[in-house]
Amino acid sequence: MAKPPKVPGVPSSTTPQFEEPTTPVDAPDAKPDQSEPAGVTATAAPVDAERKRAQQGQYVTTAQGARLTDTDHSLKAGRRGPTLLQDHHFREKITHFDHERIPERVVHARGAAAHGVFRANGAASTITRAQFLQKGVETPVFVRFSTVLGSRGSADAVRDTRGFATKFYTEEGTYDLVGNNIPVFFIQDAIKFPDVVHAAKPHPDREIPQAQSAHDTFWDFVTLHTEAAAHTMWNMSDRGIPRSFRMMEGFGVHTFRLINADGGTSLVKFHWKPRLGVHSVVWEEAQLINGFDPDYHRRDLADAIESGAYPEWDLGVQVFPDNPEQTFEGIDLLDPTKIVPEELAPVQVIGTMVLNANPTNFFAETEQVAFHPGHLVPGIDVTDDPLLQGRLFSYLDTQITRLGGPNFAQIPINRTHAPVNDMLRDGFHQHAVHTGVAPYKPNSLDAGCPFAAGVEEGAFIDFPVELPPAQKERAASRTFDDHFSQVRLFYISLSEVEKAHVAEAYTFELGKCYEQAIKERGLQELANIDPDLCATVAAGLGLPVPEPTIPLSDPTPSPALSQIGSTWPVDGRIVGIVADDSVDVGELQAAVQALDAAKVVPLVIAPHGGMLGGAVPISRTFLTARSVEFDAVVLAAAPTDPRVRLLVDEAFRHHKALGAWGAGTALLADNTAPGVVTAGDAKAVVEQMLQLLGAHRAWERGTV
C-alpha cells in the first residue's frame, strides 16, 4: 500500500504521548522544515554549532543556569500564605514575562517570514559589480511578508498593501531590498508618510476599524491628496487581497543606481516575479477567510515550505539609461507613484530565490528582523527619489526604538555574514566583547587598525553625482504633477472581471464612509480616471455622476498589469476531497496519490476524524472544513450534511474548480458550467482538475 502524503501543519519535531513525560531528555531539535540565523557572533566570527542553541540541557534552570526543582509554584509563607519577596525565581520569571513584548512596528506589524537562498544567473554582471549578483553565486536570504495597516493581532486576508522585504546575507555585507507587492506608493515625498499612515490607521477616538481602509479618514486623505490615486487603484484591485504570499509580485518601488566594475552606471527598478503566478481571492472569500482562519497567509507559507512546495521568485530588473534628467519615455524615474510599463522596458531576470525553511522562532527571527533600504553593498546605490531619501533616515531611527538601542544589528537574525570592524562601541544590548583600546581613526595604539579600503579591496563607494545649481525650497518637480494618467493606464489594462472587482471595491469602501462629501470627492477622482468606472460606483452609492475636471488620457494598455490569462504551476495548491464511509477507498486513494504526485496537497474531508476504510487518513471534518481553505474541491461522495452543500456552493460562487466522480456528481447542480468536471473514475477527474488549477479560477462564470 502506498504511503499517504504528509499533510503539513505538524506542530513539533517530537511526537507527543498521552501522559505528561517524566523522563529527562535533551531539548528538541527544530522541525525538518525549519532553519535559524547563521551561527556567527555579533562580528561574524563562526560559532560552534553545538553552542548556538538557545536551549540546552535536560533540566529547567534559572536564566543563570541554576537547576530548579519546581517552576509551578511561587515561594509562600505556608501553602495558603502570601508569596515571599525573596522568591528570586518567581521575580526573574515574571519580570522577563512582563517585558517579553517589544513595540510592534507602526506599519507592517503583522508579518510572516522564511529562510531561503538566492542564486544569481550572471545577467546583471555587466551592470553591477555587486558580488552576490555575479554568475553562480548563492546567497542566503531571509524574507518577511506583511500587511501594512493592521496590528500584530489582525487578520491576513484584508484589503491592503503587502510588504515584501528581502535580506541578502552577502559576502560584502548585508543588502536589504525593502519593497511591496504594489509597485507604486501613496505619496511622492517621505514627509507625507505620517499623514498617510495616520489617515489609514484606525480612528484615534475609537481605535476602529482595524486593518482596513474602508473608513472616512483614509478616503478623506486620498481624495484630497490626489498623488495617492495610483496606489489607491492598485489597492482596490485584486492585488489588494492576494491568494498567498507565494503568489505575489514584489517591487522595489523606487529607482536605484547600479554601478559596474568599470564605473559605468544604470538606473533600475527591481521586480520579484513569482513562478506560481500572481493570484488573488475574491472579496466575499476574503471576508470568510478572516473569520474562518485569520492566519490564512501565514499558515499557507509555512505549510507549503513544510510540505516541500518551496515557493520561488525570479528577481528581475528594468534597466534605464542613467541620463541627467533621470527619465525614461517621458516618465520621471524619481517619482514613486509611477511605473514604467514592461512593454516599454522588459524585466530582465538576474537570478532566482527559493524559500526552503521556516523560522525556528517567530519572535527571534520574524519579529526582530530589522530591514533598512540603506543596507547597501558595493555596486548598488540610491537615487534622489524623495520618498526613498526619507526612508533612509526613518528605518534606522525606527529600529533603535523597537529593538532597544543601536546594537540591533547584533541580534542573530540581523547579523551580517561579512566580517565587522565598525569602531561602534557600548550601548544597550552590546553582545560583542571588544578588544583593543582605540576605536577611533586615526590611531597608533591599535597599530592603525581598522584601515580604510579602496575599490580594489571591495569598498562601498558613494557614486559621485553632479548636482545642478539649485535653491533650497519646499516643492516638487513639475514632472510629479500628473496624478491620473497612470491610474487610467492600470485600469484599462485589466480584464473585464478585474474591472468589475475594482468597481465593487470602490463601491464598498466609499459606501463605508459616513461623510457625503468624501463619497462625492471619491467619485470626482474616478471621473478623472474612467467614466464607466465612475458611473458604476456612483450607481452603487446612489449619487450623481460628476463630469471630469481634466482631459482623459489615452494610454496604451499594458497586458503585464493583468493577473488573468495565463497558466501557472500548481505546486502547493490545496484540494479538498469530500468523502464518507460509503466511498470506494481504492478510487479515493487513487485521487489522493495523483494529486500528491502533482505536488498538490490533498485534504480528505469526511463526517468524522480518523481513517476511511482503514486506509485513507482524514484531514478535515465537515465541522472544521470551509471552502476558503481549498483551491478546488473534488466530490467522491454525496453526503447530505448541509455544511457540504455550503462548501460546494461557496467554491462554485468563488470560481473554483469543482470535480466529481460516481455518487459525488449528485452535488454538482450544473455539470456543464465552466470549471466543473465529471468523469467515471478519480484519475480522469484529477487530470482535468490539475489543468483548471493552472488558470487559478474559472472566471468565465461571471463576477461575485
XYZ file of C-alpha atoms in Angstrom:
704
model
C 0.000 0.000 0.000
C 1.368 3.431 -0.968
C 2.326 5.703 1.894
C -0.211 8.544 2.266
C 1.116 12.045 1.547
C 2.245 14.057 4.527
C -0.210 16.788 5.494
C 1.605 19.986 6.585
C 0.962 21.597 9.943
C 2.887 19.290 12.303
C 3.357 21.450 15.440
C 6.565 19.919 16.824
C 9.640 17.863 15.926
C 8.604 15.320 18.563
C 5.534 13.094 18.687
C 3.654 13.647 21.950
C 2.475 10.865 24.222
C -0.809 10.897 26.094
C 0.676 11.168 29.588
C 2.924 14.019 30.689
C 6.559 12.916 30.103
C 8.679 12.386 33.220
C 11.953 11.050 31.797
C 14.529 13.824 31.192
C 15.550 14.272 27.545
C 17.509 16.909 25.637
C 15.734 19.976 24.264
C 14.104 19.012 20.954
C 15.655 19.856 17.618
C 13.990 22.138 15.132
C 11.467 20.628 12.750
C 12.847 19.478 9.377
C 11.191 22.427 7.636
C 12.820 24.988 9.925
C 16.091 26.862 9.850
C 17.568 29.612 12.006
C 20.031 32.516 11.788
C 23.559 31.545 10.816
C 25.903 30.587 13.626
C 28.058 33.674 13.767
C 28.966 36.082 16.523
C 27.951 39.726 16.556
C 31.004 40.436 14.387
C 30.520 37.454 12.049
C 33.050 35.057 13.588
C 31.974 31.406 13.376
C 30.269 29.861 16.395
C 30.496 26.209 17.393
C 27.264 24.701 16.076
C 26.645 22.848 19.339
C 26.887 26.075 21.342
C 24.466 28.242 19.404
C 21.276 26.502 20.518
C 19.098 28.723 22.657
C 18.019 25.898 24.981
C 20.427 23.251 26.254
C 20.365 20.502 28.837
C 17.648 18.244 30.165
C 16.593 20.258 33.236
C 14.769 23.544 33.758
C 17.037 26.266 35.153
C 17.147 29.937 36.040
C 18.480 32.381 33.460
C 21.856 31.930 35.109
C 21.818 28.144 34.767
C 20.839 27.020 38.281
C 18.667 23.887 38.119
C 15.207 24.111 39.660
C 13.091 21.537 41.419
C 9.794 23.346 40.724
C 8.629 26.067 38.402
C 4.887 25.671 39.030
C 4.582 27.235 42.485
C 5.817 30.502 43.972
C 7.607 30.516 47.314
C 4.996 31.199 50.031
C 4.807 31.590 53.771
C 2.878 28.350 54.109
C 0.803 26.695 51.409
C -2.033 29.178 51.906
C 0.148 32.131 52.843
C 1.395 35.191 50.923
C 4.168 34.977 48.331
C 7.587 35.951 49.622
C 9.608 38.784 48.104
C 12.706 36.623 48.372
C 11.410 34.267 45.630
C 14.157 35.070 43.143
C 12.902 32.531 40.592
C 9.377 33.966 40.579
C 10.718 37.512 40.220
C 13.051 36.541 37.370
C 10.353 34.584 35.559
C 7.581 37.140 35.897
C 9.844 40.128 35.225
C 11.022 38.579 31.984
C 7.427 37.774 31.042
C 6.383 41.377 31.732
C 8.964 42.528 29.188
C 8.515 39.868 26.502
C 6.808 42.205 24.090
C 8.612 44.890 22.180
C 6.806 47.756 20.446
C 5.189 46.454 17.295
C 6.022 48.100 14.014
C 3.910 51.192 13.329
C 3.272 49.758 9.871
C 3.909 46.196 8.662
C 3.274 44.945 12.214
C 1.724 41.654 11.109
C 4.132 39.516 9.154
C 5.400 36.064 8.259
C 8.858 35.069 7.099
C 11.058 32.302 5.747
C 14.677 31.424 5.071
C 15.971 30.658 1.612
C 18.693 31.050 -0.956
C 19.174 33.357 -3.936
C 21.108 32.147 -6.983
C 22.366 34.701 -9.487
C 22.422 33.795 -13.165
C 25.068 36.366 -14.122
C 22.794 38.513 -16.288
C 23.469 41.501 -14.008
C 27.249 41.207 -14.159
C 27.518 43.866 -16.878
C 25.509 46.446 -14.933
C 26.699 45.944 -11.339
C 29.816 44.855 -9.502
C 27.717 43.559 -6.578
C 29.291 40.205 -5.731
C 26.019 38.414 -4.975
C 24.700 39.166 -8.472
C 27.614 37.526 -10.295
C 27.014 34.260 -12.148
C 26.597 31.193 -9.971
C 26.839 32.966 -6.612
C 24.463 31.603 -3.968
C 23.409 33.911 -1.126
C 21.374 33.064 1.991
C 18.250 35.202 2.349
C 15.546 35.893 4.905
C 12.247 37.249 3.565
C 9.448 38.878 5.543
C 5.964 39.400 4.100
C 3.495 41.652 5.891
C 0.323 43.685 5.811
C 0.702 47.441 6.246
C -2.241 48.751 8.249
C -3.191 46.084 10.771
C -1.772 45.428 14.203
C 0.076 42.207 15.030
C -3.224 40.619 16.049
C -5.171 41.499 12.918
C -6.178 39.144 10.108
C -4.242 38.172 6.996
C -6.766 38.379 4.146
C -7.554 42.080 4.460
C -7.565 44.532 1.575
C -4.154 46.124 1.970
C -0.712 46.530 0.504
C 1.717 43.724 1.397
C 5.330 44.250 2.353
C 7.937 42.134 0.555
C 11.306 42.632 2.269
C 14.386 40.546 1.464
C 17.622 40.425 3.448
C 20.589 39.131 1.429
C 23.475 37.924 3.629
C 26.197 38.627 1.051
C 29.955 38.263 1.425
C 30.263 42.048 1.030
C 27.774 42.857 3.779
C 24.013 42.727 4.205
C 21.832 44.060 1.389
C 18.148 44.765 2.055
C 15.628 45.073 -0.770
C 12.638 46.507 1.082
C 9.586 46.668 -1.154
C 5.876 45.951 -1.557
C 3.591 43.817 -3.687
C 2.431 47.038 -5.371
C 4.953 48.996 -7.493
C 3.711 52.496 -6.622
C 3.195 54.308 -3.350
C 0.578 56.694 -1.935
C 2.973 59.625 -1.620
C 5.832 61.202 -3.535
C 7.705 62.694 -0.601
C 8.579 60.975 2.681
C 7.435 63.970 4.709
C 3.875 62.856 3.921
C 4.350 59.354 5.374
C 2.987 60.206 8.837
C -0.060 61.739 7.144
C -0.995 58.738 5.028
C -0.407 56.307 7.896
C -2.380 58.400 10.384
C -5.207 58.612 7.853
C -5.230 54.878 7.107
C -4.885 53.640 10.690
C -7.956 53.183 12.936
C -9.697 56.374 14.004
C -7.934 57.701 17.102
C -11.099 58.148 19.170
C -12.486 54.594 18.858
C -9.472 52.644 17.539
C -11.630 51.234 14.725
C -11.770 49.990 12.042
C -8.828 47.591 12.270
C -6.688 46.577 9.275
C -8.779 48.211 6.592
C -9.082 51.365 4.555
C -12.894 51.433 4.300
C -13.383 54.454 6.531
C -13.607 58.219 6.406
C -10.105 59.308 7.413
C -8.406 57.205 4.721
C -10.696 58.361 1.936
C -10.631 61.925 3.218
C -6.856 61.923 2.740
C -6.558 60.090 -0.585
C -9.340 62.081 -2.261
C -7.681 65.344 -1.245
C -4.094 64.235 -1.879
C -4.535 63.050 -5.455
C -0.988 61.753 -5.872
C -2.349 58.778 -3.884
C -4.737 57.843 -6.712
C -2.416 55.272 -8.331
C -1.706 53.296 -5.162
C -5.373 53.500 -4.181
C -6.434 51.989 -7.509
C -3.928 49.131 -7.132
C -5.261 48.520 -3.616
C -8.842 48.427 -4.862
C -7.873 45.864 -7.489
C -7.440 42.170 -6.795
C -3.799 42.894 -5.885
C -5.109 44.122 -2.529
C -6.340 40.640 -1.483
C -3.722 38.090 -2.625
C -4.330 34.341 -2.551
C -0.972 33.718 -0.934
C 2.359 35.333 -0.153
C 3.695 32.714 -2.575
C 1.601 34.225 -5.357
C 2.537 37.891 -5.031
C 4.813 40.009 -7.149
C 7.322 42.114 -5.285
C 8.609 45.530 -6.286
C 11.448 47.701 -5.037
C 9.118 50.682 -5.815
C 11.989 53.162 -6.154
C 14.593 53.600 -8.856
C 18.102 52.562 -7.802
C 21.501 53.161 -9.362
C 23.741 50.213 -10.254
C 27.498 50.636 -10.770
C 29.518 48.092 -12.748
C 33.183 47.108 -12.457
C 34.209 49.823 -14.921
C 32.375 52.581 -13.056
C 29.510 52.737 -15.537
C 26.022 53.309 -14.162
C 22.449 52.333 -14.945
C 19.147 53.147 -13.300
C 16.968 50.144 -12.430
C 13.693 49.088 -10.877
C 13.628 45.715 -9.081
C 10.870 43.130 -9.614
C 10.171 39.790 -7.930
C 8.185 37.515 -10.278
C 6.543 34.505 -8.566
C 6.860 31.299 -10.535
C 3.390 30.278 -9.329
C 1.880 33.380 -10.928
C 0.056 36.335 -9.369
C -3.314 35.304 -7.932
C -5.949 36.684 -5.588
C -9.101 35.758 -3.708
C -12.484 37.350 -4.292
C -13.896 39.782 -1.735
C -16.549 37.525 -0.227
C -13.936 34.795 0.099
C -11.584 37.183 1.923
C -14.310 38.059 4.422
C -14.949 34.373 5.117
C -11.217 33.671 5.443
C -10.765 36.347 8.091
C -13.395 34.666 10.210
C -12.530 31.045 9.480
C -8.729 31.358 9.541
C -7.277 34.827 10.265
C -3.782 33.280 9.928
C -4.502 32.157 6.364
C -1.409 33.611 4.672
C 0.968 32.733 7.498
C -0.264 29.163 7.535
C -0.149 28.857 3.753
C 3.508 29.913 3.580
C 4.645 27.696 6.455
C 2.648 24.676 5.280
C 3.919 24.975 1.698
C 7.527 25.003 2.877
C 6.926 22.154 5.306
C 5.357 20.038 2.562
C 8.267 20.699 0.180
C 6.397 23.022 -2.198
C 9.130 25.641 -1.914
C 7.980 28.993 -3.352
C 10.252 30.562 -5.952
C 10.609 34.026 -7.423
C 12.723 35.311 -10.276
C 14.449 38.602 -9.479
C 14.425 40.923 -12.436
C 15.357 44.479 -13.303
C 14.053 47.078 -15.678
C 17.174 48.901 -16.885
C 17.222 52.551 -17.936
C 19.993 54.878 -19.106
C 21.410 56.997 -16.278
C 20.682 60.275 -18.021
C 20.850 63.676 -16.299
C 17.049 64.024 -16.357
C 16.563 60.561 -14.801
C 13.518 59.994 -17.002
C 12.511 57.250 -19.426
C 9.952 57.645 -22.214
C 8.666 60.772 -20.506
C 8.244 59.015 -17.127
C 10.047 60.557 -14.158
C 12.040 57.718 -12.603
C 12.290 59.555 -9.281
C 8.503 59.660 -8.824
C 7.486 56.670 -6.636
C 3.851 56.939 -7.737
C 4.789 55.975 -11.323
C 5.618 52.700 -13.056
C 7.367 52.043 -16.331
C 5.205 49.597 -18.329
C 7.026 46.349 -19.004
C 6.210 46.712 -22.688
C 8.492 49.787 -22.735
C 11.249 48.286 -20.570
C 11.112 44.486 -20.266
C 12.012 42.877 -16.958
C 15.360 41.077 -17.305
C 15.743 38.099 -14.946
C 19.014 38.221 -12.976
C 18.517 35.359 -10.504
C 16.084 33.136 -8.654
C 15.107 32.914 -4.982
C 13.827 29.763 -3.294
C 12.341 29.847 0.222
C 13.071 26.454 1.739
C 12.935 26.730 5.539
C 10.588 28.154 8.140
C 11.837 30.182 11.113
C 12.576 28.226 14.253
C 11.265 31.010 16.494
C 8.833 33.685 15.345
C 9.882 36.365 17.816
C 13.635 35.886 17.467
C 13.509 35.987 13.693
C 10.300 37.287 12.110
C 9.565 39.874 14.787
C 13.119 41.073 15.433
C 14.392 41.184 11.863
C 15.349 44.758 11.002
C 15.298 45.930 7.389
C 16.709 49.202 6.090
C 16.959 50.456 2.483
C 20.318 51.969 3.467
C 21.795 48.481 3.939
C 23.674 48.591 0.630
C 26.605 46.736 -0.911
C 29.219 47.850 -3.458
C 27.584 48.184 -6.869
C 24.124 49.269 -5.631
C 23.335 52.851 -4.667
C 20.281 55.020 -4.075
C 18.821 57.846 -6.121
C 17.255 61.163 -5.172
C 13.702 59.806 -5.055
C 12.311 61.971 -2.209
C 10.400 59.055 -0.671
C 13.495 56.854 -0.685
C 15.598 59.665 0.784
C 13.260 59.859 3.776
C 13.211 56.093 4.221
C 16.991 56.118 4.550
C 16.539 58.027 7.803
C 13.258 56.579 9.054
C 14.088 52.881 9.025
C 17.263 53.258 11.065
C 15.546 55.544 13.546
C 12.679 53.059 13.958
C 14.928 50.111 14.802
C 16.575 51.994 17.668
C 13.212 52.352 19.419
C 11.772 48.941 18.562
C 14.815 46.842 19.325
C 16.153 48.603 22.383
C 19.106 50.597 21.137
C 21.718 50.955 18.417
C 23.012 47.360 18.548
C 20.049 45.753 16.766
C 22.420 44.531 14.040
C 23.863 42.095 16.602
C 20.579 40.214 17.049
C 21.204 36.818 15.372
C 18.724 37.246 12.504
C 20.238 40.653 11.697
C 23.892 39.643 11.882
C 25.854 40.162 8.714
C 27.845 37.258 7.275
C 30.718 39.604 6.407
C 33.473 40.475 8.912
C 32.678 43.544 11.023
C 35.165 46.111 12.363
C 32.992 49.191 12.761
C 34.525 51.014 15.758
C 30.999 51.257 17.248
C 31.059 50.577 20.970
C 28.840 50.090 24.011
C 25.128 50.973 24.024
C 22.144 48.880 25.077
C 22.483 45.147 24.449
C 26.096 45.145 23.312
C 26.873 41.474 22.570
C 30.461 41.787 21.410
C 33.371 41.781 23.867
C 35.719 44.138 22.078
C 39.485 44.047 22.324
C 41.855 46.906 21.638
C 41.898 50.402 23.086
C 41.462 52.654 20.074
C 38.018 52.590 18.480
C 38.811 55.735 16.507
C 40.647 56.852 13.369
C 43.477 57.663 13.045
C 45.189 55.674 15.780
C 48.539 54.125 16.529
C 47.715 52.287 19.753
C 45.889 49.552 17.834
C 48.552 49.636 15.108
C 46.252 51.725 12.903
C 43.550 49.047 12.739
C 40.969 49.209 11.224
C 42.177 50.552 7.882
C 40.217 52.177 5.073
C 39.649 50.086 1.941
C 39.780 51.099 -1.679
C 37.771 49.924 -4.650
C 40.281 47.131 -5.231
C 39.546 45.833 -1.713
C 35.816 45.825 -2.402
C 34.868 49.054 -0.635
C 31.440 50.625 -0.932
C 31.765 53.864 -2.890
C 29.054 56.539 -2.829
C 28.676 57.242 -6.523
C 29.625 60.867 -7.261
C 26.552 62.505 -8.745
C 26.831 66.041 -10.070
C 24.132 68.243 -8.570
C 22.766 71.104 -10.679
C 22.724 74.613 -9.229
C 19.502 74.995 -7.244
C 17.953 76.948 -4.443
C 16.569 75.460 -1.244
C 12.774 75.184 -1.417
C 9.877 73.007 -0.284
C 8.495 71.967 -3.649
C 8.317 69.071 -6.099
C 9.385 68.783 -9.696
C 6.669 69.644 -12.215
C 7.118 66.116 -13.586
C 5.426 64.900 -10.392
C 2.185 66.768 -11.186
C 0.393 64.126 -13.299
C -1.661 62.061 -10.836
C -4.177 60.353 -13.126
C -2.772 59.119 -16.462
C -1.035 56.092 -14.943
C -4.087 55.261 -12.852
C -6.089 55.136 -16.065
C -3.327 53.025 -17.671
C -3.626 50.467 -14.866
C -7.418 50.328 -15.005
C -7.805 49.934 -18.779
C -5.143 47.185 -18.743
C -7.286 44.941 -16.540
C -9.597 42.191 -17.754
C -13.346 42.719 -17.521
C -13.668 40.587 -14.390
C -10.841 42.513 -12.719
C -12.504 45.813 -13.628
C -15.725 44.564 -12.053
C -13.838 43.734 -8.861
C -12.320 47.243 -8.807
C -15.764 48.798 -9.116
C -17.093 46.625 -6.299
C -14.142 47.561 -4.089
C -14.613 51.306 -4.580
C -18.348 50.950 -4.023
C -17.823 49.011 -0.808
C -15.080 51.251 0.592
C -16.734 54.575 -0.228
C -20.044 53.119 0.949
C -18.490 52.560 4.396
C -17.656 56.260 4.668
C -20.028 58.372 6.745
C -19.459 61.788 5.176
C -21.257 62.513 1.928
C -18.590 64.991 0.811
C -15.905 62.303 0.926
C -18.003 59.967 -1.232
C -18.576 62.745 -3.763
C -14.883 63.613 -3.771
C -14.055 59.958 -4.442
C -16.424 59.933 -7.409
C -14.805 63.085 -8.768
C -11.437 61.310 -8.740
C -12.918 58.332 -10.571
C -14.440 60.644 -13.187
C -10.891 61.793 -13.966
C -9.788 58.154 -14.358
C -12.579 56.345 -16.223
C -16.199 57.454 -16.853
C -17.608 53.908 -16.878
C -15.956 53.042 -13.572
C -17.238 56.283 -12.075
C -20.789 55.638 -13.294
C -20.815 52.092 -11.871
C -19.614 53.227 -8.450
C -21.966 56.221 -8.439
C -24.915 53.924 -9.132
C -23.911 51.735 -6.216
C -23.674 54.761 -3.926
C -26.893 56.306 -5.205
C -25.139 59.531 -6.173
C -24.986 61.556 -9.396
C -22.095 61.034 -11.818
C -19.742 64.035 -11.896
C -18.045 65.341 -15.019
C -14.257 65.032 -15.397
C -12.295 68.126 -14.385
C -9.304 67.232 -16.601
C -8.996 65.715 -20.089
C -8.857 61.913 -20.025
C -5.503 60.461 -21.075
C -5.275 57.821 -23.798
C -2.523 55.388 -22.736
C -1.697 52.113 -24.431
C -2.853 49.200 -22.229
C -0.138 47.103 -20.568
C -1.078 43.389 -20.552
C 1.538 42.744 -17.856
C -0.692 44.558 -15.338
C -3.461 41.949 -15.520
C -3.332 38.816 -13.359
C -5.624 36.801 -15.656
C -4.992 34.965 -18.894
C -2.045 32.587 -18.364
C -1.483 29.202 -16.756
C 0.918 28.525 -13.895
C 2.448 25.669 -11.873
C 0.130 24.176 -9.270
C 2.762 23.344 -6.633
C 1.368 23.684 -3.119
C -2.232 24.199 -4.201
C -4.766 22.656 -1.810
C -7.599 20.396 -2.988
C -10.373 19.251 -0.680
C -11.789 15.783 -1.355
C -15.270 15.239 0.093
C -15.860 11.638 1.115
C -17.762 9.491 3.616
C -17.863 5.872 4.720
C -19.630 4.834 1.507
C -16.730 5.856 -0.718
C -14.745 3.440 -2.863
C -11.466 3.505 -0.932
C -9.420 2.428 -3.935
C -10.689 5.325 -6.030
C -10.168 7.727 -3.144
C -6.575 6.548 -2.744
C -6.027 6.991 -6.473
C -7.188 10.632 -6.268
C -5.024 11.365 -3.229
C -1.931 9.834 -4.803
C -2.448 11.544 -8.180
C -2.762 14.962 -6.541
C 0.241 14.315 -4.311
C 2.310 13.276 -7.327
C 1.493 16.633 -8.938
C 2.842 18.448 -5.809
C -0.711 19.396 -4.831
C -1.818 18.971 -1.192
C -4.900 16.674 -0.973
C -7.013 17.046 2.180
C -9.751 14.466 2.704
C -12.959 15.875 4.268
C -15.320 13.435 5.982
C -18.123 13.368 8.596
C -15.671 12.292 11.306
C -11.950 12.131 12.011
C -9.654 9.135 11.832
C -9.439 6.924 8.741
C -11.724 5.943 5.872
C -11.774 2.250 5.129
C -8.862 1.832 7.488
C -6.548 3.155 4.757
C -7.054 6.871 3.997
C -6.315 9.500 6.686
C -8.988 12.167 7.179
C -7.554 15.700 7.347
C -10.724 17.739 7.905
C -14.250 17.056 9.102
C -17.441 18.772 7.971
C -17.164 20.827 11.174
C -13.586 22.027 10.617
C -13.581 22.486 6.836
C -14.646 25.579 4.918
C -14.412 26.305 1.214
C -11.912 29.144 1.625
C -9.169 26.697 2.635
C -9.220 24.967 -0.756
C -8.223 25.992 -4.274
C -10.512 23.320 -5.668
C -12.988 20.735 -4.401
C -13.429 17.135 -5.568
C -16.520 15.117 -4.628
C -16.009 11.405 -4.087
C -19.369 11.036 -2.342
C -22.629 12.952 -1.853
C -23.201 13.397 1.889
C -26.486 15.071 2.830
C -24.864 17.244 5.503
C -25.831 20.907 4.771
C -22.250 22.011 5.502
C -21.097 20.096 2.445
C -23.722 21.822 0.325
C -22.494 25.169 1.640
C -18.875 24.252 0.876
C -19.708 23.320 -2.710
C -21.894 26.381 -3.299
C -19.208 28.735 -1.984
C -16.494 27.106 -4.077
C -18.694 27.455 -7.158
C -19.520 31.080 -6.374
C -15.819 31.858 -5.912
C -14.954 30.451 -9.358
C -13.005 27.476 -8.020
C -12.610 24.245 -9.957
C -15.069 21.519 -8.971
C -14.871 17.862 -9.896
C -16.731 14.655 -9.103
C -16.993 11.012 -9.958
C -19.569 8.403 -9.067
C -22.057 9.428 -6.400
C -20.315 12.771 -5.948
C -21.805 14.135 -9.181
C -25.167 14.441 -7.413
C -23.858 17.506 -5.529
C -22.991 19.422 -8.708
C -26.014 21.479 -9.665
C -24.563 22.464 -13.060
C -22.204 19.873 -14.525
C -21.733 21.915 -17.701
C -20.583 25.175 -16.085
C -17.025 26.357 -16.796
C -14.551 24.856 -14.357
C -16.756 21.875 -13.454
C -15.624 18.392 -14.492
C -17.083 14.914 -14.033
C -15.742 11.558 -15.106
C -16.161 7.877 -14.448
C -13.097 7.499 -12.233
C -10.882 9.510 -9.909
C -7.804 9.608 -12.143
C -9.671 11.217 -15.043
C -11.201 13.841 -12.749
C -7.842 14.733 -11.210
C -6.188 15.130 -14.620
C -8.782 17.711 -15.663
C -8.738 19.429 -12.255
C -4.987 19.979 -12.459
C -5.407 21.760 -15.781
C -8.097 24.008 -14.312
C -5.947 24.796 -11.256
C -3.214 26.143 -13.531
C -5.510 29.024 -14.517
C -6.322 29.721 -10.816
C -10.087 30.276 -11.253
C -12.870 29.732 -13.772
C -13.579 33.429 -14.249
C -15.966 32.664 -17.111
C -18.714 32.082 -14.556
C -19.040 35.851 -14.062
C -18.277 38.056 -11.071
C -19.022 37.789 -7.373
